[in-house]
Amino acid sequence: MKTPFFLFVLFACFMSKAIAINPYSPDFSKPKPPARMKLVFSEEFNYTGTPDSAVWSYETGFKRNQELQWYQSDNAYCKNGCLVIEGRKENRPNPNYRVESSDWRASRKDIQYTSASIQTAGKKSWLFGRFEIRARIDTATGSWPAIWTLGSGREWPSCGEIDLMEFYRPEGIPTILSNVAWGTNVRYRAKWNSARKAIAPFIAKDKNWPRKFHVWRMDWTKEYIKLYIDDILLNTTSLSETINPDGSNPFLKPQYLLLNLALGSNGGDPSNSTSPIKYEVDYVRIYQQIQ
């Protein structure tokens, strides 16, 4: 007996609903490689405790951009299928404080905020592929979460930087940024290809957008870098343009991954935001072409 066509349609609809991913929860399904690609790295954070030390290490102290947070390992932990990074209000002496220091890292007498930054430097790096990171960001004032990569063995920015995601408040407007940076003739001054997308249109369509997980994606080939959120293209950079003054191209070499939550600076003043500010990463999945 042949099954009527409409039963197949009903079954297909049922199955699609059954496997639909809850946007408010971690995704425990198996990675699904795109066509002609294979999974080369997967961090699902499906364990409890500290991030896997075979993959991740920590930044410590005050690091960059005159941000408010002191980075420490205590603020990053894995629970319920996610990496959780917490930005906390704290108050304790700065161990690196020096009277009359001109270095902002040492001139601060106290630590007022803490957070975490984890990275794969020296442990894992990749050249080309599709990077997918599913995360939920806290859009509170003061929050500056990021998903980004850096090259090794050269000074910034000649090492190359790719920002799959930054969220902060340029001109006070809550905004998602997608950026690619490389070197110039001036030390520590980058050439940027940046794209900004205010989150207001997303929230206008879905008031619960900040409460949901979203997938930030990078497609990186020897020709281009394309950056997306939820399959919406935000930024395209041609690798024919990303040339350092010495003729080298940082994006033809491997990059390592960083996940961090900064506070203050470009993120705004966090003093009136509820503590802790939370940044949750569901997974990191990296695919590469099958040779």
Tab-separated table of C-alpha atoms in Angstrom:
chain	number	residue	atom	x	y	z
A	1	MET	CA	0.000	0.000	0.000
A	2	LYS	CA	1.382	3.406	-0.955
A	3	THR	CA	1.455	6.108	1.706
A	4	PRO	CA	-0.490	9.206	0.623
A	5	PHE	CA	1.702	12.192	-0.221
A	6	PHE	CA	0.081	14.410	2.408
A	7	LEU	CA	1.256	12.008	5.127
A	8	PHE	CA	4.821	12.550	3.998
A	9	VAL	CA	4.240	16.289	4.226
A	10	LEU	CA	2.797	15.981	7.731
A	11	PHE	CA	5.706	13.783	8.800
A	12	ALA	CA	8.211	16.252	7.378
A	13	CYS	CA	6.548	19.142	9.224
A	14	PHE	CA	6.519	17.151	12.445
A	15	MET	CA	10.208	16.259	12.130
A	16	SER	CA	11.210	19.850	11.368
A	17	LYS	CA	9.451	21.034	14.520
A	18	ALA	CA	10.886	18.177	16.556
A	19	ILE	CA	14.465	19.064	15.672
A	20	ALA	CA	14.042	22.847	15.774
A	21	ILE	CA	16.700	24.492	17.922
A	22	ASN	CA	15.419	26.422	20.921
A	23	PRO	CA	16.902	29.926	20.525
A	24	TYR	CA	16.903	30.424	24.299
A	25	SER	CA	18.870	27.253	25.110
A	26	PRO	CA	22.162	25.571	24.237
A	27	ASP	CA	22.171	23.427	21.108
A	28	PHE	CA	23.146	19.845	21.968
A	29	SER	CA	22.751	18.516	18.416
A	30	LYS	CA	25.716	17.120	16.518
A	31	PRO	CA	27.618	19.499	14.213
A	32	LYS	CA	26.435	19.294	10.603
A	33	PRO	CA	29.295	19.971	8.157
A	34	PRO	CA	28.386	22.051	5.099
A	35	ALA	CA	28.644	20.337	1.725
A	36	ARG	CA	32.178	19.307	0.781
A	37	MET	CA	33.500	20.330	4.199
A	38	LYS	CA	34.608	18.391	7.288
A	39	LEU	CA	34.615	19.277	10.982
A	40	VAL	CA	38.202	19.963	12.095
A	41	PHE	CA	37.512	21.437	15.541
A	42	SER	CA	34.575	21.427	17.905
A	43	GLU	CA	34.327	22.875	21.416
A	44	GLU	CA	30.812	22.228	22.700
A	45	PHE	CA	31.467	23.188	26.368
A	46	ASN	CA	29.316	20.205	27.409
A	47	TYR	CA	31.081	19.742	30.711
A	48	THR	CA	31.173	21.379	34.131
A	49	GLY	CA	34.137	23.300	35.466
A	50	THR	CA	36.982	25.226	33.912
A	51	PRO	CA	37.521	25.432	30.127
A	52	ASP	CA	39.620	22.585	28.708
A	53	SER	CA	43.261	23.471	29.396
A	54	ALA	CA	44.388	21.496	26.340
A	55	VAL	CA	42.622	24.099	24.208
A	56	TRP	CA	42.257	27.299	26.248
A	57	SER	CA	44.504	29.572	28.273
A	58	TYR	CA	43.723	32.851	30.052
A	59	GLU	CA	44.722	36.444	29.734
A	60	THR	CA	45.387	38.086	33.084
A	61	GLY	CA	45.400	41.641	34.402
A	62	PHE	CA	44.573	44.916	32.645
A	63	LYS	CA	45.245	44.341	28.957
A	64	ARG	CA	44.101	46.898	26.345
A	65	ASN	CA	41.968	49.900	25.378
A	66	GLN	CA	42.007	51.260	28.949
A	67	GLU	CA	39.115	48.913	29.692
A	68	LEU	CA	37.872	48.648	33.259
A	69	GLN	CA	38.137	44.899	33.844
A	70	TRP	CA	40.930	42.937	35.405
A	71	TYR	CA	41.086	39.629	33.544
A	72	GLN	CA	41.252	36.489	35.670
A	73	SER	CA	40.455	32.803	35.266
A	74	ASP	CA	37.816	32.755	38.026
A	75	ASN	CA	35.296	34.543	35.801
A	76	ALA	CA	35.122	31.813	33.129
A	77	TYR	CA	33.393	28.487	33.731
A	78	CYS	CA	31.438	25.816	31.874
A	79	LYS	CA	27.936	24.878	33.002
A	80	ASN	CA	24.744	23.568	31.412
A	81	GLY	CA	26.298	23.239	27.969
A	82	CYS	CA	27.849	26.716	27.772
A	83	LEU	CA	30.979	28.660	28.487
A	84	VAL	CA	29.947	31.478	30.794
A	85	ILE	CA	32.101	34.593	31.143
A	86	GLU	CA	31.027	36.957	33.903
A	87	GLY	CA	31.860	40.627	34.243
A	88	ARG	CA	31.625	41.418	37.954
A	89	LYS	CA	31.807	44.494	40.135
A	90	GLU	CA	34.595	43.902	42.621
A	91	ASN	CA	36.937	46.070	44.632
A	92	ARG	CA	40.436	45.134	45.654
A	93	PRO	CA	43.962	46.514	45.362
A	94	ASN	CA	45.744	46.423	42.018
A	95	PRO	CA	48.854	44.260	42.628
A	96	ASN	CA	50.681	46.123	39.847
A	97	TYR	CA	49.954	49.606	41.215
A	98	ARG	CA	52.892	51.996	41.156
A	99	VAL	CA	52.745	55.543	42.460
A	100	GLU	CA	53.179	58.152	39.707
A	101	SER	CA	53.231	55.511	36.948
A	102	SER	CA	52.346	56.800	33.458
A	103	ASP	CA	51.116	53.342	32.437
A	104	TRP	CA	47.321	53.116	32.883
A	105	ARG	CA	47.673	49.474	33.878
A	106	ALA	CA	49.810	50.439	36.852
A	107	SER	CA	48.370	53.871	37.689
A	108	ARG	CA	45.033	52.426	38.824
A	109	LYS	CA	45.219	51.901	42.550
A	110	ASP	CA	42.237	49.570	42.660
A	111	ILE	CA	40.547	46.854	40.610
A	112	GLN	CA	36.847	47.731	40.382
A	113	TYR	CA	35.692	45.161	37.815
A	114	THR	CA	36.786	41.654	36.828
A	115	SER	CA	36.091	39.492	33.791
A	116	ALA	CA	37.732	36.769	31.684
A	117	SER	CA	39.381	36.336	28.304
A	118	ILE	CA	40.223	32.863	27.019
A	119	GLN	CA	42.293	32.064	23.946
A	120	THR	CA	43.803	29.184	21.972
A	121	ALA	CA	47.207	30.874	21.451
A	122	GLY	CA	50.017	28.319	21.324
A	123	LYS	CA	47.525	25.441	21.414
A	124	LYS	CA	45.185	25.675	18.439
A	125	SER	CA	45.215	27.780	15.278
A	126	TRP	CA	43.598	27.487	11.865
A	127	LEU	CA	44.080	28.628	8.275
A	128	PHE	CA	40.890	29.091	6.244
A	129	GLY	CA	37.534	27.442	6.811
A	130	ARG	CA	34.072	28.150	8.134
A	131	PHE	CA	33.970	29.238	11.776
A	132	GLU	CA	30.630	29.089	13.588
A	133	ILE	CA	30.263	30.398	17.142
A	134	ARG	CA	26.846	30.336	18.790
A	135	ALA	CA	26.591	32.812	21.638
A	136	ARG	CA	24.252	34.949	23.686
A	137	ILE	CA	25.472	38.448	24.491
A	138	ASP	CA	24.481	40.743	27.322
A	139	THR	CA	23.535	44.112	25.826
A	140	ALA	CA	23.699	46.005	29.138
A	141	THR	CA	25.537	49.315	29.160
A	142	GLY	CA	29.219	48.668	29.767
A	143	SER	CA	29.232	45.261	28.064
A	144	TRP	CA	31.843	44.642	25.335
A	145	PRO	CA	31.872	40.935	24.364
A	146	ALA	CA	33.946	39.741	21.431
A	147	ILE	CA	34.756	36.777	19.207
A	148	TRP	CA	38.043	37.397	17.406
A	149	THR	CA	41.252	35.970	15.993
A	150	LEU	CA	44.895	37.015	15.872
A	151	GLY	CA	47.975	35.769	14.055
A	152	SER	CA	51.139	34.687	15.839
A	153	GLY	CA	54.779	35.646	15.549
A	154	ARG	CA	54.323	39.288	14.563
A	155	GLU	CA	53.481	42.511	16.301
A	156	TRP	CA	49.897	43.813	16.107
A	157	PRO	CA	48.431	44.771	13.692
A	158	SER	CA	50.792	43.181	11.163
A	159	CYS	CA	49.800	39.819	12.649
A	160	GLY	CA	46.234	40.432	11.430
A	161	GLU	CA	43.014	40.641	13.413
A	162	ILE	CA	39.540	39.368	12.536
A	163	ASP	CA	36.599	40.394	14.716
A	164	LEU	CA	33.768	37.979	14.014
A	165	MET	CA	31.785	39.880	16.616
A	166	GLU	CA	32.130	42.867	18.857
A	167	PHE	CA	29.221	44.453	20.647
A	168	TYR	CA	29.553	47.918	22.114
A	169	ARG	CA	28.188	51.462	21.881
A	170	PRO	CA	29.838	53.736	19.307
A	171	GLU	CA	28.297	57.184	19.714
A	172	GLY	CA	26.134	55.610	22.414
A	173	ILE	CA	24.297	53.340	19.959
A	174	PRO	CA	24.181	49.580	20.792
A	175	THR	CA	25.934	48.073	17.782
A	176	ILE	CA	27.374	44.845	16.413
A	177	LEU	CA	30.722	45.297	14.679
A	178	SER	CA	32.519	42.996	12.250
A	179	ASN	CA	36.092	43.985	11.454
A	180	VAL	CA	39.265	42.944	9.687
A	181	ALA	CA	42.586	44.705	10.411
A	182	TRP	CA	46.152	44.543	9.129
A	183	GLY	CA	49.337	46.614	9.265
A	184	THR	CA	50.315	50.085	8.082
A	185	ASN	CA	53.552	52.076	7.936
A	186	VAL	CA	52.817	53.455	11.415
A	187	ARG	CA	53.558	51.157	14.332
A	188	TYR	CA	50.410	50.035	16.213
A	189	ARG	CA	48.145	51.749	13.679
A	190	ALA	CA	45.912	49.340	11.767
A	191	LYS	CA	44.188	49.509	8.418
A	192	TRP	CA	40.564	48.542	9.115
A	193	ASN	CA	37.720	47.220	7.041
A	194	SER	CA	34.859	47.634	9.513
A	195	ALA	CA	31.112	47.127	9.333
A	196	ARG	CA	28.563	48.275	11.904
A	197	LYS	CA	25.032	47.041	12.427
A	198	ALA	CA	22.875	48.690	15.086
A	199	ILE	CA	20.813	46.131	16.983
A	200	ALA	CA	17.699	48.346	17.001
A	201	PRO	CA	16.334	46.855	13.731
A	202	PHE	CA	16.777	43.335	15.124
A	203	ILE	CA	14.909	44.256	18.299
A	204	ALA	CA	12.185	46.007	16.280
A	205	LYS	CA	11.506	42.677	14.561
A	206	ASP	CA	11.993	40.558	17.688
A	207	LYS	CA	11.840	42.161	21.126
A	208	ASN	CA	13.475	39.055	22.604
A	209	TRP	CA	16.541	39.264	20.362
A	210	PRO	CA	18.956	40.030	23.256
A	211	ARG	CA	17.701	36.983	25.184
A	212	LYS	CA	18.456	34.571	22.344
A	213	PHE	CA	21.536	32.765	21.110
A	214	HIS	CA	22.838	33.824	17.704
A	215	VAL	CA	25.345	32.250	15.319
A	216	TRP	CA	28.329	34.360	14.297
A	217	ARG	CA	30.056	32.917	11.255
A	218	MET	CA	33.213	33.487	9.264
A	219	ASP	CA	33.865	32.069	5.788
A	220	TRP	CA	37.609	32.452	5.213
A	221	THR	CA	39.288	31.415	1.964
A	222	LYS	CA	42.482	32.442	0.204
A	223	GLU	CA	40.395	35.024	-1.677
A	224	TYR	CA	38.174	36.611	0.993
A	225	ILE	CA	36.867	36.823	4.547
A	226	LYS	CA	33.088	37.063	4.935
A	227	LEU	CA	31.465	37.689	8.330
A	228	TYR	CA	27.845	36.907	9.165
A	229	ILE	CA	25.277	36.876	11.949
A	230	ASP	CA	22.471	34.320	11.608
A	231	ASP	CA	23.327	33.988	7.891
A	232	ILE	CA	23.081	37.767	7.348
A	233	LEU	CA	26.247	38.984	5.621
A	234	LEU	CA	27.819	41.890	7.512
A	235	ASN	CA	31.305	42.319	6.074
A	236	THR	CA	33.313	41.161	3.062
A	237	THR	CA	37.075	41.702	2.871
A	238	SER	CA	39.119	40.762	-0.181
A	239	LEU	CA	42.505	39.298	0.685
A	240	SER	CA	43.941	41.151	-2.295
A	241	GLU	CA	43.660	44.256	-0.069
A	242	THR	CA	45.045	42.954	3.228
A	243	ILE	CA	48.721	43.540	2.493
A	244	ASN	CA	51.181	44.706	5.148
A	245	PRO	CA	53.790	47.330	4.159
A	246	ASP	CA	56.436	44.594	3.824
A	247	GLY	CA	54.248	42.763	1.278
A	248	SER	CA	53.149	39.978	3.598
A	249	ASN	CA	49.509	38.982	4.008
A	250	PRO	CA	48.578	37.997	7.584
A	251	PHE	CA	45.443	36.166	6.440
A	252	LEU	CA	47.388	33.604	4.461
A	253	LYS	CA	48.733	32.291	7.768
A	254	PRO	CA	46.972	30.590	10.724
A	255	GLN	CA	45.106	32.568	13.367
A	256	TYR	CA	44.134	31.649	16.926
A	257	LEU	CA	40.801	32.360	18.611
A	258	LEU	CA	39.883	34.613	21.544
A	259	LEU	CA	36.591	34.839	23.480
A	260	ASN	CA	36.392	37.683	25.967
A	261	LEU	CA	34.099	40.066	27.778
A	262	ALA	CA	35.502	43.544	28.259
A	263	LEU	CA	33.830	46.213	30.388
A	264	GLY	CA	33.804	49.968	30.008
A	265	SER	CA	35.768	51.961	27.419
A	266	ASN	CA	33.851	51.565	24.130
A	267	GLY	CA	31.215	49.542	25.966
A	268	GLY	CA	30.130	52.498	28.074
A	269	ASP	CA	29.816	52.945	31.827
A	270	PRO	CA	28.740	49.684	33.509
A	271	SER	CA	28.230	51.218	36.970
A	272	ASN	CA	24.425	51.249	36.697
A	273	SER	CA	24.112	47.828	35.041
A	274	THR	CA	23.214	44.721	37.012
A	275	SER	CA	26.227	42.648	38.033
A	276	PRO	CA	27.273	40.190	36.804
A	277	ILE	CA	27.108	40.923	33.100
A	278	LYS	CA	27.061	37.515	31.379
A	279	TYR	CA	28.410	36.391	28.027
A	280	GLU	CA	27.486	32.805	27.112
A	281	VAL	CA	29.115	30.764	24.340
A	282	ASP	CA	27.278	27.597	23.334
A	283	TYR	CA	29.845	26.178	20.918
A	284	VAL	CA	32.759	26.814	18.583
A	285	ARG	CA	32.737	24.750	15.387
A	286	ILE	CA	35.282	24.986	12.591
A	287	TYR	CA	34.950	23.303	9.209
A	288	GLN	CA	37.410	23.080	6.340
A	289	GLN	CA	37.231	21.970	2.731
A	290	ILE	CA	37.637	18.267	2.013
A	291	GLN	CA	40.770	17.886	-0.081
